[in-house]
Amino acid sequence: MLKRTISDTILKISSAWPVLLLSGPRQVGKSSVLNMIKEKGRKYVSLDDIAVRGLALNDPQAFLQKYAPPVIIDEIQYAPNLFTYIKIWVDEHRYKHKSKGSKTTNPAGAFWLTGSQKFSLMKGVQESLAGRIAIIDLLGLSYQEITGNPNKSKPFWPDEVNINERIKKRTIIDVYRDIWNGSFPEFITNPAMGRDKFFSSYMQTYIERDVQDYQGTTNELKFYKFVRAVAVRTGNLINYEDLARDCDIDRRTAQKWIDTLQASGLVYLLAPYSANLTKRIIKTPKIYFLDTGLACFLANIDSPEALEASYLNGSMLETYAICEILKGFWHNGEDTRKLYFYRDSNKKEIDLVLEKNMTLYPVEIKKTTSPDSSDYANLSIIDGLKKQVGKGAILCLSPNIMPVPKNNAIIVPIWNI
C-alpha cells in the first residue's frame, strides 16, 4: 500500500472537525487510505453490504448504536438519511463535552465518511451537517506518490518552485507511459491484472452501478459512446451540440450526462478566468478526464508509443498536468477555486491561470523540451487585465528546472509538479 499525501491532511482536519467526508471516484483508494491511518478501536462499515445498508435505511438509530463512533462509514451516499442522525449525535456530544465536569469525549474525528457521488451528497450535507463536516477530495495516485515521495506533492505555485532541485531524468515515452497507465491504485500496484481488463471492468461497474444510482435508467450503450466521445475531447472547451450530434442524443441529455460524469468524479470542469465573477459562471468551461489512463482506454489508444504519436498527444499531456496540479491542491486540503484558464476575444489562450493574493500566475503546458519565444509570449496575454501578474511557468518535457528572468518565468518538468 503506497503512502498517500492526503493521509496527513485527513489526520489534521479530523483533529478539529467531528465529521470528515472523503469524496472521490470509484477505486481511487478512499477506504484504503482511511483504514491505513485509522487509530485502534475505530470501526469500519461499508454500505455496499446490502444487509448493513438496510439497517442504515430502516433503523438509523440502531445502526449508529451498533457502529458507534469513532467509525468509518464507506459509501455514505447509499444512506443519506444518516446525516440527520449524525448531526444529532454530534450536537449532543459537543454540548456534553463543553459542559463543566463532563467525561464525554471530544466529538472531533468521530465520523469518517466516504462517498463516490459528491454532488448528490451535497444536499444532505448542507441541510444537516453544515458547520460540522469537512469535505476533502481524493483522486488517483500522483506521480510523487507512485515514486514514493508523497510529501513532495504540494499545491503548485510558480513562485515557490525550488530552482536548485535536482530532477530525475525521464524520456518522453516515460511520461507518456505514465499518462497511458493512469493513476488508479489497484492497477498501478498490480499491473499483472491487465490494463484493458481493469478499465473494461471499471467502466462496466461504473455504468451498471454509479450511473444508474445517480440518474436512474439510461441507455447504457449510448452512455458508453458518450463517455468515449468526451474522452477524445479532454482538454477542450465543452461543446454540447457537438457531443449531442455525435452521440445521437439531444443537447439536454448531453448536459445531463456531463453533470453525471462530474458528479461521479470522472471529469473536472475548469472555469474560464474573468474579472467579472458572473461571467466566470456563464462562459464555457474546459473539460478534463480525471484519469488519463481511462481516457486513453476509451480513445482506443493501445500503447504509450501510439499515444505519443497520436493527435491526442497534446491534449492528454495537458490533461495529465492539470490532474497532477489538482492532486497537489486537493490532497493537501486546498481549494481549487483559484484555478482557471484564460481565453481572450481573439481566441488567444493560456492553459492555466492560478490566483493567489490578488495576483495571477499564468501557466502554459507544452510538449517540448525547449520552449521558444511563442510559448513565453502566451504568458503575457493576461497583462492587459489590470491585475498584478506574478511569475509564469512553462510545464514541459525539459529535463531540468530553468529560470527565465527575461520573461519572469520558470521552466518546470511536468513530472516535478
Coordinates of C-alpha atoms in Angstrom, one line a residue:
M1 CA 0.0 0.0 0.0
L2 CA 1.6 3.3 -1.1
K3 CA 1.5 6.2 1.3
R4 CA -0.8 8.9 0.2
T5 CA -0.3 12.7 0.5
I6 CA -3.8 13.1 1.8
S7 CA -3.1 10.9 4.9
D8 CA -1.6 13.8 7.0
T9 CA -4.3 16.2 5.7
I10 CA -7.0 13.8 6.9
L11 CA -5.5 13.5 10.4
K12 CA -5.0 17.2 10.7
I13 CA -8.6 18.1 9.7
S14 CA -10.1 15.3 11.7
S15 CA -8.5 16.7 14.9
A16 CA -10.7 19.7 14.6
W17 CA -13.9 18.5 12.8
P18 CA -16.4 16.0 14.1
V19 CA -17.3 14.7 10.6
L20 CA -15.0 14.2 7.7
L21 CA -16.2 13.3 4.2
L22 CA -13.6 11.8 1.8
S23 CA -15.1 12.2 -1.7
G24 CA -13.8 10.8 -5.0
P25 CA -14.5 8.5 -7.9
R26 CA -14.7 4.7 -7.5
Q27 CA -11.5 2.9 -6.8
V28 CA -9.2 5.8 -6.1
G29 CA -8.4 4.3 -2.6
K30 CA -10.8 6.2 -0.3
S31 CA -11.5 3.3 2.1
S32 CA -7.9 2.0 1.8
V33 CA -6.3 5.3 2.9
L34 CA -8.8 5.6 5.9
N35 CA -8.2 2.1 7.0
M36 CA -4.4 2.5 6.7
I37 CA -4.3 5.6 9.0
K38 CA -7.2 4.8 11.4
E39 CA -6.4 4.5 15.1
K40 CA -7.0 1.4 17.2
G41 CA -10.7 1.0 18.0
R42 CA -12.2 2.8 15.0
K43 CA -14.8 0.6 13.4
Y44 CA -15.2 0.2 9.7
V45 CA -18.5 -0.5 7.9
S46 CA -19.4 -0.4 4.2
L47 CA -22.9 0.4 2.9
D48 CA -22.0 -1.7 -0.2
D49 CA -23.2 -4.5 2.0
I50 CA -27.0 -4.8 1.4
A51 CA -27.8 -6.1 4.9
V52 CA -25.9 -3.2 6.5
R53 CA -27.4 -0.7 4.1
G54 CA -30.9 -2.0 5.1
L55 CA -30.2 -1.4 8.8
A56 CA -28.9 2.2 8.0
L57 CA -32.0 3.0 5.9
N58 CA -34.7 1.4 8.1
D59 CA -33.3 1.9 11.6
P60 CA -30.6 4.6 11.6
Q61 CA -30.5 4.9 15.4
A62 CA -29.9 1.2 15.8
F63 CA -27.2 1.5 13.0
L64 CA -25.4 4.2 15.0
Q65 CA -25.6 2.2 18.2
K66 CA -24.1 -0.9 16.5
Y67 CA -21.4 1.1 14.7
A68 CA -20.8 3.8 17.3
P69 CA -18.1 6.4 16.8
P70 CA -15.2 6.5 16.1
V71 CA -16.3 4.9 12.9
I72 CA -15.6 4.8 9.1
I73 CA -18.8 4.6 7.1
D74 CA -18.0 3.7 3.5
E75 CA -20.2 4.8 0.5
I76 CA -22.4 7.0 2.6
Q77 CA -24.4 8.1 -0.5
Y78 CA -26.4 4.8 -0.2
A79 CA -28.0 6.0 3.1
P80 CA -28.2 9.9 3.1
N81 CA -30.8 9.7 5.8
L82 CA -27.9 9.0 8.3
F83 CA -26.8 12.7 8.0
T84 CA -29.7 13.8 10.3
Y85 CA -28.8 11.3 13.0
I86 CA -25.1 12.0 12.7
K87 CA -26.0 15.7 13.3
I88 CA -28.0 14.8 16.4
W89 CA -25.1 12.7 17.7
V90 CA -22.5 15.5 17.1
D91 CA -24.6 18.2 18.6
E92 CA -25.4 16.2 21.7
H93 CA -21.7 15.2 22.3
R94 CA -20.5 18.8 21.6
Y95 CA -22.8 20.1 24.3
K96 CA -21.8 17.4 26.8
H97 CA -18.1 17.9 26.1
K98 CA -18.4 21.6 26.8
S99 CA -20.3 21.1 30.0
K100 CA -18.2 21.5 33.1
G101 CA -17.1 18.2 34.6
S102 CA -18.3 16.1 31.7
K103 CA -16.5 12.9 30.9
T104 CA -17.9 12.7 27.3
T105 CA -15.1 12.5 24.8
N106 CA -14.5 15.3 22.3
P107 CA -16.5 14.6 19.1
A108 CA -13.7 15.7 16.8
G109 CA -12.9 12.9 14.3
A110 CA -16.0 10.9 15.3
F111 CA -17.2 10.1 11.8
W112 CA -15.1 9.4 8.7
L113 CA -17.3 9.1 5.7
T114 CA -16.6 8.2 2.1
G115 CA -18.7 8.9 -1.0
S116 CA -18.4 8.4 -4.7
Q117 CA -21.1 10.9 -5.8
K118 CA -20.1 14.2 -4.2
F119 CA -22.7 16.4 -5.8
S120 CA -25.6 14.1 -4.9
L121 CA -24.4 14.1 -1.3
M122 CA -24.2 17.9 -1.0
K123 CA -27.9 18.4 -0.4
G124 CA -27.9 16.2 2.7
V125 CA -24.6 17.7 3.9
Q126 CA -25.8 21.3 3.5
E127 CA -29.2 20.6 5.2
S128 CA -27.9 18.5 8.1
L129 CA -24.2 18.9 8.7
A130 CA -23.3 22.5 7.8
G131 CA -20.6 23.7 10.2
R132 CA -19.9 20.1 11.4
I133 CA -18.4 18.5 8.3
A134 CA -15.1 19.0 6.4
I135 CA -15.0 17.7 2.8
I136 CA -11.8 16.5 1.1
D137 CA -11.4 15.3 -2.5
L138 CA -9.3 12.3 -3.4
L139 CA -8.1 11.4 -6.9
G140 CA -5.8 8.6 -8.1
L141 CA -2.1 8.4 -7.3
S142 CA 0.1 11.3 -8.1
Y143 CA 3.5 10.8 -9.8
Q144 CA 5.1 11.7 -6.5
E145 CA 3.1 9.1 -4.6
I146 CA 3.9 6.4 -7.2
T147 CA 7.6 7.1 -6.9
G148 CA 7.5 7.1 -3.1
N149 CA 7.6 10.9 -2.4
P150 CA 4.1 11.7 -1.1
N151 CA 5.3 14.6 1.0
K152 CA 6.6 16.3 -2.2
S153 CA 3.1 16.5 -3.7
K154 CA 2.2 20.1 -2.9
P155 CA 0.0 22.8 -4.4
F156 CA 1.8 24.1 -7.5
W157 CA 2.8 27.8 -7.5
P158 CA 5.4 29.0 -10.0
D159 CA 6.9 31.4 -7.4
E160 CA 7.5 28.5 -4.9
V161 CA 9.4 26.2 -7.2
N162 CA 12.9 25.3 -5.9
I163 CA 15.2 26.2 -8.9
N164 CA 18.1 24.3 -7.3
E165 CA 16.3 21.0 -7.0
R166 CA 17.9 18.0 -8.8
I167 CA 15.4 16.4 -11.1
K168 CA 15.3 12.7 -12.1
K169 CA 15.9 12.4 -15.9
R170 CA 13.0 10.9 -17.9
T171 CA 12.3 10.3 -21.5
I172 CA 9.3 11.4 -23.5
I173 CA 8.0 7.8 -23.6
D174 CA 8.4 7.5 -19.8
V175 CA 6.0 10.4 -19.4
Y176 CA 3.5 9.1 -22.0
R177 CA 3.6 5.7 -20.3
D178 CA 2.5 7.3 -17.1
I179 CA -0.3 9.1 -18.9
W180 CA -1.3 5.8 -20.7
N181 CA -1.3 3.8 -17.4
G182 CA -3.3 6.3 -15.5
S183 CA -3.4 6.6 -11.7
F184 CA -5.8 4.0 -10.2
P185 CA -4.0 2.5 -7.2
E186 CA -5.3 -1.1 -7.8
F187 CA -3.8 -1.3 -11.3
I188 CA -0.6 0.7 -10.6
T189 CA 0.3 -1.6 -7.7
N190 CA -0.8 -4.8 -9.5
P191 CA -0.3 -4.3 -13.3
A192 CA -0.4 -8.1 -13.8
M193 CA -4.2 -7.8 -13.7
G194 CA -4.1 -6.4 -17.2
R195 CA -4.7 -2.8 -18.1
D196 CA -7.5 -3.3 -20.7
K197 CA -9.3 -5.8 -18.4
F198 CA -9.1 -3.4 -15.5
F199 CA -10.5 -0.4 -17.4
S200 CA -13.2 -2.5 -19.1
S201 CA -14.4 -3.9 -15.7
Y202 CA -14.2 -0.4 -14.3
M203 CA -16.5 1.0 -16.9
Q204 CA -18.9 -1.9 -16.7
T205 CA -19.2 -1.4 -12.9
Y206 CA -19.4 2.4 -13.2
I207 CA -22.3 2.3 -15.7
E208 CA -24.2 -0.5 -14.1
R209 CA -24.0 0.9 -10.5
D210 CA -22.9 4.5 -10.2
V211 CA -24.7 5.9 -13.3
Q212 CA -27.9 4.0 -12.6
D213 CA -27.8 5.0 -8.9
Y214 CA -27.3 8.7 -9.8
Q215 CA -29.7 9.2 -12.7
G216 CA -31.8 6.1 -12.9
T217 CA -32.5 4.1 -16.1
T218 CA -30.4 5.2 -19.1
N219 CA -29.4 3.7 -22.4
E220 CA -26.1 2.0 -21.4
L221 CA -24.7 1.7 -25.0
K222 CA -25.4 5.4 -25.8
F223 CA -24.0 6.5 -22.5
Y224 CA -20.8 4.5 -23.1
K225 CA -20.5 6.0 -26.6
F226 CA -20.9 9.4 -25.0
V227 CA -18.2 8.8 -22.4
R228 CA -15.8 7.8 -25.3
A229 CA -16.7 11.0 -27.1
V230 CA -15.9 13.1 -24.0
A231 CA -12.6 11.2 -23.6
V232 CA -11.3 12.3 -27.0
R233 CA -12.3 15.9 -26.2
T234 CA -10.4 16.1 -22.9
G235 CA -8.6 19.4 -22.6
N236 CA -11.1 21.2 -24.8
L237 CA -14.0 23.6 -24.4
I238 CA -17.3 21.8 -23.9
N239 CA -19.5 21.8 -27.0
Y240 CA -22.8 20.2 -26.1
E241 CA -24.2 20.5 -29.6
D242 CA -21.2 18.7 -31.0
L243 CA -21.4 15.9 -28.4
A244 CA -25.2 15.5 -28.9
R245 CA -24.8 15.2 -32.7
D246 CA -22.0 12.6 -32.5
C247 CA -23.9 10.5 -29.9
D248 CA -27.4 10.8 -31.4
I249 CA -28.9 12.5 -28.3
D250 CA -30.4 15.9 -27.6
R251 CA -28.5 18.8 -26.0
R252 CA -30.3 18.5 -22.7
T253 CA -29.3 14.8 -22.4
A254 CA -25.7 15.8 -23.2
Q255 CA -25.7 18.3 -20.4
K256 CA -27.3 15.8 -18.0
W257 CA -24.7 13.2 -18.8
I258 CA -21.8 15.7 -18.3
D259 CA -23.3 16.5 -14.9
T260 CA -23.3 12.8 -14.2
L261 CA -19.6 12.4 -15.1
Q262 CA -18.8 15.4 -13.0
A263 CA -20.9 14.3 -10.0
S264 CA -19.2 10.8 -10.0
G265 CA -15.7 12.3 -10.3
L266 CA -14.7 11.2 -13.8
V267 CA -14.3 14.7 -15.2
Y268 CA -13.3 18.1 -14.0
L269 CA -14.6 21.4 -15.4
L270 CA -12.1 24.2 -15.4
A271 CA -13.7 27.6 -15.4
P272 CA -12.6 30.5 -17.6
Y273 CA -11.0 33.4 -15.8
S274 CA -12.8 36.7 -15.8
A275 CA -12.6 39.7 -13.5
N276 CA -16.3 39.6 -13.6
L277 CA -17.4 36.7 -11.3
T278 CA -20.8 36.3 -13.1
K279 CA -19.0 35.8 -16.5
R280 CA -17.0 33.0 -15.0
I281 CA -20.2 31.1 -14.4
I282 CA -21.8 31.7 -17.8
K283 CA -18.8 31.3 -20.0
T284 CA -17.9 27.9 -21.5
P285 CA -15.6 25.8 -19.3
K286 CA -12.9 23.3 -20.4
I287 CA -13.4 19.6 -19.6
Y288 CA -10.7 17.2 -18.3
F289 CA -10.8 13.5 -17.7
L290 CA -9.5 12.9 -14.1
D291 CA -7.7 9.7 -15.1
T292 CA -5.7 9.8 -18.3
G293 CA -5.3 6.0 -18.4
L294 CA -9.1 5.6 -18.6
A295 CA -9.3 8.4 -21.2
C296 CA -6.7 6.6 -23.3
F297 CA -8.5 3.3 -22.9
L298 CA -11.8 4.9 -24.1
A299 CA -10.0 6.5 -27.0
N300 CA -8.7 3.1 -28.1
I301 CA -5.0 4.0 -27.8
D302 CA -3.2 0.8 -27.3
S303 CA 0.4 1.8 -26.3
P304 CA 2.4 4.7 -24.9
E305 CA 4.1 5.0 -28.3
A306 CA 0.8 5.2 -30.1
L307 CA -0.3 7.9 -27.7
E308 CA 2.8 9.9 -28.2
A309 CA 2.3 9.8 -32.0
S310 CA -1.4 10.4 -31.9
Y311 CA -3.3 13.7 -32.5
L312 CA -4.3 13.5 -28.8
N313 CA -0.7 13.7 -27.5
G314 CA -1.0 17.4 -26.6
S315 CA -4.5 17.3 -25.0
M316 CA -3.6 14.2 -23.0
L317 CA -0.3 15.8 -21.8
E318 CA -2.3 18.9 -20.8
T319 CA -4.9 16.7 -19.0
Y320 CA -2.2 14.9 -17.1
A321 CA -0.6 18.1 -16.0
I322 CA -3.9 19.6 -14.8
C323 CA -4.7 16.4 -12.9
E324 CA -1.3 16.4 -11.2
I325 CA -1.9 20.0 -10.1
L326 CA -5.4 19.2 -8.9
K327 CA -4.0 16.4 -6.8
G328 CA -1.5 18.7 -5.2
F329 CA -4.3 21.1 -4.1
W330 CA -7.0 18.6 -3.2
H331 CA -4.7 16.1 -1.4
N332 CA -3.4 18.9 0.8
G333 CA -6.9 20.1 1.6
E334 CA -6.6 23.3 -0.6
D335 CA -9.3 25.0 -2.5
T336 CA -9.1 24.7 -6.3
R337 CA -11.4 27.6 -7.0
K338 CA -8.2 29.5 -7.7
L339 CA -7.6 27.6 -10.9
Y340 CA -8.8 28.9 -14.3
F341 CA -7.9 29.1 -17.9
Y342 CA -7.9 32.3 -19.9
R343 CA -9.2 32.9 -23.4
D344 CA -9.5 36.4 -24.9
S345 CA -11.7 37.8 -27.7
N346 CA -9.1 36.9 -30.2
K347 CA -9.1 33.3 -29.1
K348 CA -5.6 33.5 -27.6
E349 CA -5.4 31.2 -24.7
I350 CA -3.4 30.4 -21.5
D351 CA -3.8 26.8 -20.4
L352 CA -3.9 27.6 -16.7
V353 CA -4.1 30.7 -14.6
L354 CA -3.6 30.4 -10.8
E355 CA -4.8 33.2 -8.5
K356 CA -3.4 34.0 -5.1
N357 CA -3.5 37.1 -3.0
M358 CA -4.9 39.2 -5.9
T359 CA -2.0 38.0 -8.2
L360 CA -2.3 35.9 -11.3
Y361 CA 0.2 33.3 -12.3
P362 CA 0.0 32.1 -15.9
V363 CA 1.0 28.6 -16.8
E364 CA 1.5 27.0 -20.3
I365 CA 1.7 23.2 -20.8
K366 CA 3.7 22.2 -23.8
K367 CA 5.0 19.0 -25.5
T368 CA 8.5 20.3 -25.9
T369 CA 11.9 20.0 -24.3
S370 CA 12.9 23.6 -25.2
P371 CA 10.2 26.3 -25.0
D372 CA 10.5 29.0 -27.6
S373 CA 9.6 32.7 -27.7
S374 CA 5.9 32.0 -28.7
D375 CA 5.4 30.0 -25.5
Y376 CA 6.6 32.8 -23.4
A377 CA 4.6 35.3 -25.4
N378 CA 1.4 33.4 -24.4
L379 CA 2.2 34.1 -20.8
S380 CA 1.8 37.8 -21.3
I381 CA -1.7 37.6 -22.7
I382 CA -3.2 38.5 -19.3
D383 CA -1.0 41.6 -18.9
G384 CA -4.0 43.7 -20.1
L385 CA -6.3 42.6 -17.3
K386 CA -5.2 45.3 -14.9
K387 CA -4.3 42.7 -12.4
Q388 CA -0.9 42.1 -10.7
V389 CA 0.8 39.3 -12.6
G390 CA 3.3 37.0 -10.9
K391 CA 5.9 34.6 -12.2
G392 CA 4.7 32.4 -15.1
A393 CA 5.6 28.8 -15.8
I394 CA 6.1 26.5 -18.8
L395 CA 5.3 22.9 -17.8
C396 CA 7.0 20.7 -20.4
L397 CA 9.4 17.8 -21.1
S398 CA 12.5 19.7 -20.2
P399 CA 14.9 17.6 -18.2
N400 CA 15.7 20.5 -15.8
I401 CA 14.1 23.3 -13.9
M402 CA 15.3 26.5 -15.5
P403 CA 14.5 30.1 -14.5
V404 CA 13.9 32.6 -17.4
P405 CA 14.3 36.0 -15.8
K406 CA 13.8 37.9 -19.1
N407 CA 10.2 36.6 -19.2
N408 CA 9.6 36.4 -15.4
A409 CA 9.0 32.7 -15.9
I410 CA 10.3 29.3 -15.0
I411 CA 10.6 26.1 -17.0
V412 CA 9.4 23.0 -14.9
P413 CA 9.4 19.3 -16.0
I414 CA 5.9 18.0 -15.9
W415 CA 7.0 15.1 -13.6
N416 CA 8.1 17.6 -11.0
I417 CA 4.8 19.4 -10.4

